[in-house]
Tab-separated table of C-alpha atoms and ligand atoms in Angstrom:
chain	number	residue	atom	x	y	z
J	1	MET	CA	-22.629	18.346	-0.713
J	2	MET	CA	-19.412	19.988	-1.872
J	3	LYS	CA	-16.536	17.724	-2.826
J	4	GLU	CA	-14.268	19.184	-0.141
J	5	LYS	CA	-16.884	18.382	2.468
J	6	MET	CA	-17.185	14.806	1.115
J	7	ILE	CA	-13.435	14.366	1.411
J	8	GLU	CA	-13.392	15.778	4.927
J	9	GLN	CA	-16.189	13.488	6.084
J	10	THR	CA	-14.621	10.453	4.410
J	11	GLU	CA	-11.352	11.211	6.181
J	12	ALA	CA	-13.124	11.234	9.540
J	13	PHE	CA	-14.943	7.977	8.659
J	14	VAL	CA	-11.743	6.155	7.661
J	15	LYS	CA	-9.755	7.508	10.590
J	16	ASP	CA	-12.358	6.164	12.979
J	17	LYS	CA	-12.471	2.743	11.280
J	18	LEU	CA	-8.720	2.276	11.251
J	19	LYS	CA	-7.887	3.670	14.647
J	20	ASP	CA	-7.069	0.276	16.144
J	21	GLU	CA	-5.463	-1.293	13.074
J	22	SER	CA	-2.107	-3.027	13.503
J	23	SER	CA	-1.781	-4.951	10.216
J	24	GLY	CA	0.193	-2.227	8.422
J	25	HIS	CA	-2.993	-0.454	7.357
J	26	ASP	CA	-3.157	2.178	10.026
J	27	TRP	CA	-4.586	5.658	9.436
J	28	TYR	CA	-1.176	7.171	8.698
J	29	HIS	CA	-0.652	4.772	5.782
J	30	ILE	CA	-3.903	6.157	4.366
J	31	TYR	CA	-2.787	9.727	5.134
J	32	ARG	CA	0.464	9.207	3.177
J	33	VAL	CA	-1.203	7.426	0.252
J	34	LYS	CA	-3.749	10.240	-0.008
J	35	LYS	CA	-0.999	12.892	-0.130
J	36	LEU	CA	1.009	10.931	-2.691
J	37	ALA	CA	-2.083	10.288	-4.801
J	38	LEU	CA	-2.932	13.983	-4.814
J	39	ASN	CA	0.599	14.969	-5.857
J	40	ILE	CA	0.766	12.370	-8.611
J	41	ALA	CA	-2.756	13.267	-9.801
J	42	GLU	CA	-1.740	16.918	-10.215
J	43	LYS	CA	1.363	16.002	-12.209
J	44	GLU	CA	-0.474	13.471	-14.382
J	45	GLY	CA	-3.695	15.421	-14.931
J	46	ALA	CA	-5.926	12.856	-13.216
J	47	ASP	CA	-9.215	13.680	-11.464
J	48	SER	CA	-8.088	14.548	-7.960
J	49	PHE	CA	-11.485	13.944	-6.302
J	50	VAL	CA	-11.590	10.323	-7.520
J	51	CYS	CA	-7.925	9.763	-6.596
J	52	VAL	CA	-8.285	11.167	-3.085
J	53	MET	CA	-11.530	9.311	-2.348
J	54	ALA	CA	-10.145	5.995	-3.650
J	55	ALA	CA	-6.897	6.515	-1.704
J	56	LEU	CA	-8.840	7.203	1.509
J	57	LEU	CA	-11.075	4.147	1.094
J	58	HIS	CA	-8.659	1.676	-0.496
J	59	ASP	CA	-8.005	-0.448	2.568
J	60	ILE	CA	-11.523	-0.477	4.020
J	61	ALA	CA	-12.458	-3.398	1.769
J	62	ASP	CA	-9.307	-5.358	2.675
J	63	GLU	CA	-10.085	-8.754	4.167
J	64	LYS	CA	-7.843	-7.970	7.090
J	65	ILE	CA	-10.221	-5.151	8.020
J	66	ALA	CA	-13.649	-6.073	6.645
J	67	GLY	CA	-14.834	-9.654	7.175
J	68	THR	CA	-14.787	-10.406	3.448
J	69	GLU	CA	-13.960	-8.313	0.411
J	70	GLU	CA	-17.636	-8.299	-0.575
J	71	GLU	CA	-18.744	-6.947	2.778
J	72	GLY	CA	-16.007	-4.339	2.542
J	73	MET	CA	-17.116	-3.196	-0.917
J	74	ARG	CA	-20.718	-2.972	0.267
J	75	GLU	CA	-19.642	-0.863	3.197
J	76	VAL	CA	-17.715	1.514	0.938
J	77	ARG	CA	-20.729	1.834	-1.397
J	78	ASN	CA	-23.063	2.504	1.543
J	79	TRP	CA	-20.720	5.178	2.796
J	80	LEU	CA	-20.458	6.927	-0.574
J	81	GLU	CA	-24.241	6.828	-1.021
J	82	SER	CA	-24.783	8.214	2.468
J	83	ILE	CA	-22.793	11.348	1.632
J	84	PHE	CA	-24.473	11.681	-1.796
J	85	VAL	CA	-21.516	11.014	-4.080
J	86	GLU	CA	-22.865	10.733	-7.622
J	87	GLU	CA	-23.264	7.248	-9.072
J	88	PRO	CA	-20.623	7.499	-11.855
J	89	TYR	CA	-18.060	8.538	-9.218
J	90	ILE	CA	-19.144	5.691	-6.936
J	91	LYS	CA	-18.699	3.161	-9.753
J	92	HIS	CA	-15.264	4.503	-10.610
J	93	ILE	CA	-14.039	4.598	-7.001
J	94	LEU	CA	-15.303	1.056	-6.312
J	95	SER	CA	-13.679	-0.309	-9.444
J	96	ILE	CA	-10.318	1.172	-8.406
J	97	ILE	CA	-10.570	-0.268	-4.895
J	98	SER	CA	-11.562	-3.686	-6.142
J	99	SER	CA	-8.640	-3.819	-8.604
J	100	MET	CA	-6.247	-2.722	-5.862
J	101	SER	CA	-7.172	-5.531	-3.542
J	102	PHE	CA	-7.097	-8.101	-6.349
J	103	LYS	CA	-5.175	-11.078	-4.968
J	104	GLY	CA	-2.240	-12.700	-6.684
J	105	GLY	CA	0.354	-9.999	-7.128
J	106	SER	CA	-0.130	-6.532	-5.772
J	107	GLY	CA	-3.290	-5.608	-7.556
J	108	ALA	CA	-4.722	-5.950	-11.041
J	109	GLU	CA	-3.860	-3.801	-14.043
J	110	MET	CA	-5.684	-0.469	-13.770
J	111	GLU	CA	-7.905	0.797	-16.567
J	112	SER	CA	-8.201	4.469	-15.702
J	113	ILE	CA	-5.506	7.051	-15.059
J	114	GLU	CA	-7.018	7.613	-11.600
J	115	GLY	CA	-6.609	3.891	-10.816
J	116	LYS	CA	-3.000	4.000	-11.983
J	117	VAL	CA	-2.325	7.001	-9.756
J	118	VAL	CA	-3.766	5.451	-6.585
J	119	GLN	CA	-2.039	2.118	-7.211
J	120	ASP	CA	1.269	3.944	-7.658
J	121	ALA	CA	0.726	5.885	-4.431
J	122	ASP	CA	0.020	2.682	-2.473
J	123	ARG	CA	3.115	0.992	-3.924
J	124	LEU	CA	5.318	4.002	-3.164
J	125	ASP	CA	4.328	3.770	0.500
J	126	ALA	CA	5.741	0.215	0.539
J	127	ILE	CA	9.276	1.341	-0.464
J	128	GLY	CA	11.807	3.932	0.717
J	129	ALA	CA	12.339	4.679	4.400
J	130	ILE	CA	8.636	4.287	5.160
J	131	GLY	CA	8.491	0.944	3.356
J	132	ILE	CA	11.447	-0.301	5.396
J	133	GLY	CA	9.793	0.843	8.614
J	134	ARG	CA	6.506	-0.858	7.701
J	135	THR	CA	8.247	-4.086	6.805
J	136	PHE	CA	10.101	-4.319	10.111
J	137	ALA	CA	6.970	-3.360	12.050
J	138	TYR	CA	4.920	-6.023	10.251
J	139	SER	CA	7.621	-8.645	10.766
J	140	GLY	CA	7.891	-7.843	14.456
J	141	ALA	CA	4.127	-8.129	14.853
J	142	LYS	CA	4.297	-11.542	13.157
J	143	GLY	CA	7.163	-12.690	15.371
J	144	GLN	CA	9.652	-12.990	12.503
J	145	LEU	CA	13.341	-12.335	12.863
J	146	MET	CA	14.634	-9.294	11.008
J	147	TYR	CA	17.146	-11.538	9.244
J	148	ASP	CA	18.302	-15.144	9.462
J	149	PRO	CA	21.368	-16.202	7.459
J	150	GLU	CA	20.114	-19.786	7.588
J	151	ILE	CA	16.961	-18.936	5.674
J	152	PRO	CA	17.858	-18.699	2.012
J	153	VAL	CA	16.746	-15.467	0.393
J	154	ARG	CA	13.827	-16.209	-1.933
J	155	GLU	CA	12.452	-13.985	-4.640
J	156	THR	CA	9.200	-15.851	-4.940
J	157	MET	CA	7.203	-17.534	-2.271
J	158	THR	CA	4.102	-19.624	-2.794
J	159	LYS	CA	1.102	-19.255	-0.502
J	160	GLU	CA	2.038	-22.640	0.976
J	161	GLN	CA	5.512	-21.410	1.827
J	162	TYR	CA	4.062	-18.290	3.424
J	163	ARG	CA	1.901	-20.441	5.649
J	164	ASN	CA	4.433	-23.104	6.543
J	165	GLU	CA	7.891	-21.677	6.347
J	166	LYS	CA	9.741	-19.078	8.287
J	167	SER	CA	10.525	-15.806	6.637
J	168	THR	CA	12.219	-12.599	7.719
J	169	ALA	CA	11.885	-8.868	7.228
J	170	ILE	CA	14.947	-8.871	4.959
J	171	ASN	CA	13.474	-11.647	2.844
J	172	HIS	CA	10.412	-9.461	2.200
J	173	PHE	CA	12.665	-6.974	0.398
J	174	TYR	CA	13.481	-9.665	-2.171
J	175	GLU	CA	9.960	-11.082	-2.367
J	176	LYS	CA	8.286	-7.764	-2.877
J	177	LEU	CA	9.878	-4.407	-2.131
J	178	LEU	CA	12.662	-4.530	-4.714
J	179	LYS	CA	10.170	-5.484	-7.427
J	180	LEU	CA	7.746	-2.634	-6.869
J	181	LYS	CA	9.579	0.037	-8.843
J	182	HIS	CA	9.126	-2.010	-12.028
J	183	GLY	CA	5.348	-1.965	-11.579
J	184	MET	CA	4.898	1.824	-11.458
J	185	ASN	CA	2.315	3.119	-13.946
J	186	THR	CA	2.894	6.867	-14.196
J	187	PRO	CA	6.076	8.750	-15.131
J	188	TYR	CA	6.044	10.934	-12.003
J	189	ALA	CA	5.643	7.922	-9.689
J	190	LYS	CA	8.464	6.158	-11.543
J	191	LYS	CA	10.724	9.055	-10.705
J	192	LEU	CA	9.767	8.937	-7.022
J	193	ALA	CA	10.134	5.147	-7.021
J	194	ASN	CA	13.680	5.317	-8.393
J	195	ASP	CA	14.827	7.377	-5.398
J	196	ARG	CA	13.033	5.180	-2.904
J	197	HIS	CA	14.393	2.044	-4.576
J	198	ALA	CA	17.968	3.359	-4.388
J	199	PHE	CA	17.391	3.948	-0.677
J	200	LEU	CA	16.365	0.277	-0.249
J	201	GLU	CA	19.525	-0.865	-1.995
J	202	ASN	CA	21.754	1.358	0.124
J	203	PHE	CA	20.000	0.124	3.234
J	204	LEU	CA	20.575	-3.532	2.308
J	205	GLU	CA	24.212	-2.915	1.468
J	206	GLN	CA	24.890	-1.292	4.825
J	207	PHE	CA	22.761	-3.857	6.665
J	208	PHE	CA	24.891	-6.737	5.376
J	209	GLU	CA	28.127	-4.824	5.982
J	210	GLU	CA	27.158	-4.238	9.585
J	211	TRP	CA	25.928	-7.835	9.968
J	212	GLU	CA	29.410	-9.140	9.179
J	213	ASP	CA	31.151	-6.126	10.671
J	214	ARG	CA	32.809	-5.460	7.351
J	215	LYS	CA	32.843	-1.661	7.506
F	301	ADP	P1	-0.780	-3.241	0.975
F	301	ADP	O1	-2.018	-4.060	0.795
F	301	ADP	O2	-1.034	-1.895	1.605
F	301	ADP	O3	0.128	-3.155	-0.200
F	301	ADP	P2	0.171	-5.467	2.626
F	301	ADP	O4	-1.040	-5.841	3.385
F	301	ADP	O5	0.682	-6.420	1.613
F	301	ADP	O6	0.081	-3.994	2.051
F	301	ADP	O7	1.314	-5.149	3.664
F	301	ADP	C1	1.292	-4.069	4.583
F	301	ADP	C2	2.742	-3.692	4.929
F	301	ADP	O8	3.387	-4.803	5.549
F	301	ADP	C3	3.578	-3.370	3.679
F	301	ADP	O9	4.460	-2.321	3.946
F	301	ADP	C4	4.316	-4.660	3.392
F	301	ADP	O10	5.546	-4.475	2.755
F	301	ADP	C5	4.485	-5.251	4.779
F	301	ADP	N1	4.443	-6.718	4.658
F	301	ADP	C6	3.515	-7.479	4.039
F	301	ADP	N2	3.834	-8.793	4.078
F	301	ADP	C7	5.009	-8.863	4.746
F	301	ADP	C8	5.882	-9.936	5.140
F	301	ADP	N3	5.606	-11.206	4.846
F	301	ADP	N4	7.004	-9.625	5.818
F	301	ADP	C9	7.298	-8.343	6.122
F	301	ADP	N5	6.519	-7.287	5.797
F	301	ADP	C10	5.390	-7.525	5.117
F	302	NI	NI1	-2.551	0.354	1.140
């Protein structure tokens, strides 16, 4: 099978699997990460087939979607075998996906340039205007307030705190979003991240001005 055909079929497979997702991993997140990954891959000279396939499949193995990460990885492998992707590609794609979903931080350090590209693309989709939108959507779905002046802003939260304490959409900026630009791997993604990061800062500044009616 031609690579373009493999990509097309994988797109249809992922779209169908994620059609009812509401945990921030909907099809359009995948659509954006795929586009970003392709753009970054071209600028950085990475293998675009591996980047696109890993971007398309990166959330299928997430525990929120598959029962367990293992089941998810098995499902991805079965899919790739069923469309006759060659074994070295399968190994590479699976290793990227498994590093991306590595718990404790947002992913493990990537070994290959293709892994770095896809990780950057996923992180870029968590900042900028889209990142803000996703954060408020996620918070709303969880029943959190967008902001609560009585909840101190925290830059680190333990798993315990996540389970037991209230948080807000705004707090998530400090826990995660504002840190993401420092984790970018590739020069082109760093450039994109700088713009998106500046947008987050402007947003916060205006948010707090409006909150206190200081403008
Ligand atoms: P991914 O695995 O794609 O990086 P996550 O599952 O961590 O994403 O989160 C999906 C989306 O929901 C992201 O945009 C993220 O910023 C947002 N999100 C995750 N956790 C929280 C939270 N505690 N409060 C608000 N938004 C969150
Ligand atoms: Ni993702």
